[in-house]
Structure formats: structure tokens, C-alpha cells
């Protein structure tokens, strides 16, 4: 298909590429909405287009007060620097085509691999026995094998955002498939500790790329109104992958060389994703960045099957105009400018603080220490079938991620965080106390000394508290940080999500490489009490700094973060948006083709 400008049509905006960088808005004459005009689009064949004006918000004099008074009736806050804000999205935002579903699930295979590859190590560490170098692994060895993946992921996530902009999202994901394969083959054939560690490191490179690009890919193809949920599908695949890894680990527990089979199974999803992506396209946004507008139009056409060609054309023009708003004529200059912009624009910098802080909190509250070492811990507290107990914990994580899937937009991100973190803190305190009475000490050389041998009531309390902890974790801090891309405007989204994802893997690396040493040096009670303290501190951080962002537009997020964290104002605005959405849903099922003809994009003005 060759991209041609349509002759006429309701949504077509003649000329004015650059004018399309702004938001198509309807303005009643003489009514000051706080926007200034940057251009106009007018099609003489279309009377409704007479009223369409391309505008950009003038927020220079806008100020938020703590009660949200700024968000007064005069101001229309709409994003102007984001692809959501283009006509095709406005009009056809409500529908999810099978094509989008397929792309979401294929991209989410990366989430599954993230989960599977970080999940199987727990059982593998228990069943490796003396298969490597003919000796039992020490706690130090176990930490290195586990942390190697986090280290690999940390390194690759730093470059993944920029690489995805240069080479494309799809090629990067396919490259991660190759890394997964090489890493898995090295591990399956490992006879030495170091070969195993190198295999885990290379697999980690793949995990880091997938963990960043998969939610980014989904975010770029998803219709805005269900974007939050589609991104949570990636998290569901992630926790589902961990659950499957634990299940397979339990099944292969008694099998000779079962851990090698466990690693080998990870090749299946990798191959499936690679083959599927061979036949599937990249995101329209990437094609526009590359200048391949025809391809972008093709993908958009498949994603929004009811959208007429002229509207697709308009959307491409708009995306193209947005693309040119990133300053710099070469890639290194653009990268440098985005780095500068993320640090110097106050709202971007606050977004960065929130993105990185949430990912850091997710890791430093200790969840992955349980994920990676639960087999070892449960064995220590007297459970012979430690792998089965680990499944219950991973299952709880999965089920409560499902709960988060339904709650994230309804109850709101901030709210589920403020429920989850104190719940985690309480569960960890109980766990710390139970460990104290259990009398477990970890000595150097990989030996756990248990004062009261066998299965005890305190052992059960440890398990129960870990299950509660898993539930509260998955509900809030396990899921919310992966919504990170909504914090950043499009121009700095790649770099912003790279920083946040790298923080996640940095935290994961620290925890994975120190957890067993902490158990030895400050005892299990001390370790879990430390995580409890960190969860409590995180609660206060979220309480004072994390605004409610559910349902807010990008421009609104930027405005909320412009001169502080503005918690109260964000809550007021989020509530307003929720009510508007409910009212909209009640009044019509807009988004159908006939709606497009009936009501032009200009009718989509949101009034606060
Ligand atoms: O969101 C995920 C999820 O909670 C996983 O269970 C955890 O292992 C990951 O580290 C985290 O990023």
C-alpha cells in the first residue's frame, strides 16, 4: 500500500503537517479555554472541519493549588505531545481488534520468559546437587548464579530503550530470543559452576531487553482506554511464568538431571515468540520514526479495522509531526537531548523520581529474595516438599496480579499501593517473629542450623505470613511500577523507562546477591525485619509523593508534577475523570463507525 493523501474526507486535514503536532480541538468562538492557537486545519469540502482548530495548551500561567483549584472549569487539559491525542485514536479508541490482541500476547511472551527464567532458579538451585564441579553449591555460588541474570538484565536494560528506537522494538525482542537460546543452551550443557553462571548472565541480557520492550510495545499498540490493563497482561504472563516454572520444578524434582530439562523448557516460548514475530510487524510509532509511513499505515489499518483510509492518513501525519518534535538531527543528538530534557524539565524529573523509586521499592522490599530462594527457605524450615510450597507462593502472586488487573483502573494505582505496602510490612513482621521462635541460623558454607528440628507451628506461621506478603505485594508494588511509561511524555519515554527498568534490575541484583549473606550475618529475623522497615518507609514515600494517576491524560500528569507531587489535586482530578468516564459510558457506546461520521473528532473535547 502506498500512502496517499486522500482527496477529501471527514477527518482529513489538508496541508499543515506541523500544525498537526498540536491537538485537534473544538473551540467555541470567543470562549477562552486557556489555549493558544498554533495553526488551523480547514477542509472546504467538510463543513464540520470549519470548526476544527489546531491548538496547543498555554499552561504558562496555570498553577495548581493543593485543593486542585487550578483544575477549574476554564481549563481544558488535553495531551498535545502524545500519539494518543490523534484523531484516529480519539475516534477509534474504544475497540480492540484481534490483531491488537495477537500482538499483545506475542509481546507478552517476553513477560512469560522474564517470569519463567527468574522463577525456575529457585527449584534448580535445590536440585542441582553436586552436578556442577562435583560439589555442593555454597550460598555464595547460589547467589552468583541467581544474581548473574539480574546483572545481565541490568546491563541490557540500560541500552534497550535507545536500541529499540534505533533498530526497532520487534528486532530487539527477536534478538532477546537469540540471547535466551544461547543462555539456555550454555546452562543445559553446564558441567561447571562458571559455565552455568555465564549462561545465566547471557539469559539475563535477554530478560532485561524483554522486561523493558514488551510493556513499551504493548503500550504503543494498545488503545488508550484499555492500555493499563493490556500492560498488566504482560505482568500476568510474568507471574504466570514464575508459577509455571515452580510447577515444572516440582514435577521434575525427583527426575535425574531434571533441572536441565527445566532450563530446556524455556526454549519453547522463546522459539514461539521468534517465529510469531517473523510474521508480525513492529509498532506504527517505530515505523513512523524510521520514516516508513506506508508500513505504519498498514499496521494502523489492521489495528483499527473500522477506520477509513483518510483517518489513518491523518493519524500518520500527526505521528510524523510528533516525531519531528524531538530535537536533534542525528540519533546521538536526539539521545543527548532527551537525556538533558529528562533531567532539566521539573515534571520529567519528578516522573523519573517516581518511576525509579517505585521500581526500587519493588525490589528492596525483598520479594525476589523469596522468589529466588523460597525452595531453600522452605527446606530450611522443615518442609520436605519445598517446591510444592513455593508453588503456593507463586500462585498467590499470580492470583493477586489478576486482582490488580481489575483493581488498577477502578480503585487506582495510589490506593492499591497504600493498601499493599502496610500489608506487606505487617506480614514481614510476623514472618520475622516466627523465624525468631523457629530458631534458624545460617552458618557459613551453606549450612542452616535449626534449633527445633522438624515441622513446627512456627514453620506454618512462616509459610502463611509469606503467602500474605505475596498477596499484598502482587496487589500493589509488584504490578504498579510496570505502568511506568504513563509517567513520561513521549519524547523522554524511552530513556525514562530505561532508567526505571535499570533501577529495578539494580535492586534485584543487590537483593539476589546479598540475601543469603544477610540471612547468615543478620539472621532471618533481622533480614525480614529490615524488609518490613523498608516497606513501611516506602508506604510513607508513596503517601507523600505518589499522586493518583488513574485515568489522567499525559498533559495532566505533567501538570500535576510541574511544581510538586500535588497529591490532593491529583486525587480530585482522578475522581473527576472517573465520573466523566462513567457518565460517558452511560450516555453512549461511542467509537463505532457511524459515530465517526456523526460526531467528528472535534466533539471529543473534554471539559473539566
Ligand atoms: O513485577 C514483577 C513480579 O512481581 C515478579 O514476581 C517479580 O519477580 C519481579 O521482580 C517483578 O518485577
mmCIF file of C-alpha atoms in Angstrom, residues 104 108 215 218 226-239 398 400-409 413 416 474 479-480 482-483:
data_model
loop_
_atom_site.group_PDB
_atom_site.id
_atom_site.type_symbol
_atom_site.label_atom_id
_atom_site.label_comp_id
_atom_site.label_asym_id
_atom_site.label_seq_id
_atom_site.Cartn_x
_atom_site.Cartn_y
_atom_site.Cartn_z
ATOM 1 C CA UNK A 104 -0.219 -8.110 22.905
ATOM 2 C CA UNK A 108 3.788 -10.754 26.484
ATOM 3 C CA UNK A 215 5.400 -3.248 28.063
ATOM 4 C CA UNK A 218 2.088 -3.139 24.194
ATOM 5 C CA UNK A 226 -7.515 -0.202 27.984
ATOM 6 C CA UNK A 227 -3.790 0.407 27.897
ATOM 7 C CA UNK A 228 -3.344 -0.040 31.664
ATOM 8 C CA UNK A 229 -4.979 -3.450 31.508
ATOM 9 C CA UNK A 230 -3.148 -4.633 28.424
ATOM 10 C CA UNK A 231 0.126 -3.753 30.126
ATOM 11 C CA UNK A 232 -0.973 -5.761 33.180
ATOM 12 C CA UNK A 233 -1.385 -8.759 30.807
ATOM 13 C CA UNK A 234 2.382 -8.647 30.493
ATOM 14 C CA UNK A 235 2.647 -8.754 34.309
ATOM 15 C CA UNK A 236 0.172 -11.634 34.383
ATOM 16 C CA UNK A 237 2.311 -13.562 31.922
ATOM 17 C CA UNK A 238 5.301 -12.718 34.091
ATOM 18 C CA UNK A 239 3.831 -14.051 37.315
ATOM 19 C CA UNK A 398 -0.291 -14.756 40.094
ATOM 20 C CA UNK A 400 -3.301 -11.259 43.155
ATOM 21 C CA UNK A 401 -1.796 -9.854 39.961
ATOM 22 C CA UNK A 402 -5.149 -10.835 38.441
ATOM 23 C CA UNK A 403 -6.878 -8.918 41.237
ATOM 24 C CA UNK A 404 -4.651 -5.942 40.414
ATOM 25 C CA UNK A 405 -5.706 -6.293 36.759
ATOM 26 C CA UNK A 406 -9.290 -5.496 37.769
ATOM 27 C CA UNK A 407 -8.429 -3.012 40.525
ATOM 28 C CA UNK A 408 -5.776 -0.897 38.870
ATOM 29 C CA UNK A 409 -8.117 1.409 36.974
ATOM 30 C CA UNK A 413 -2.723 2.902 41.461
ATOM 31 C CA UNK A 416 -3.681 -0.209 45.845
ATOM 32 C CA UNK A 474 1.238 -8.578 43.918
ATOM 33 C CA UNK A 479 2.286 -4.520 39.463
ATOM 34 C CA UNK A 480 2.067 -0.710 39.576
ATOM 35 C CA UNK A 482 5.368 -1.568 35.305
ATOM 36 C CA UNK A 483 2.866 1.130 34.378
#
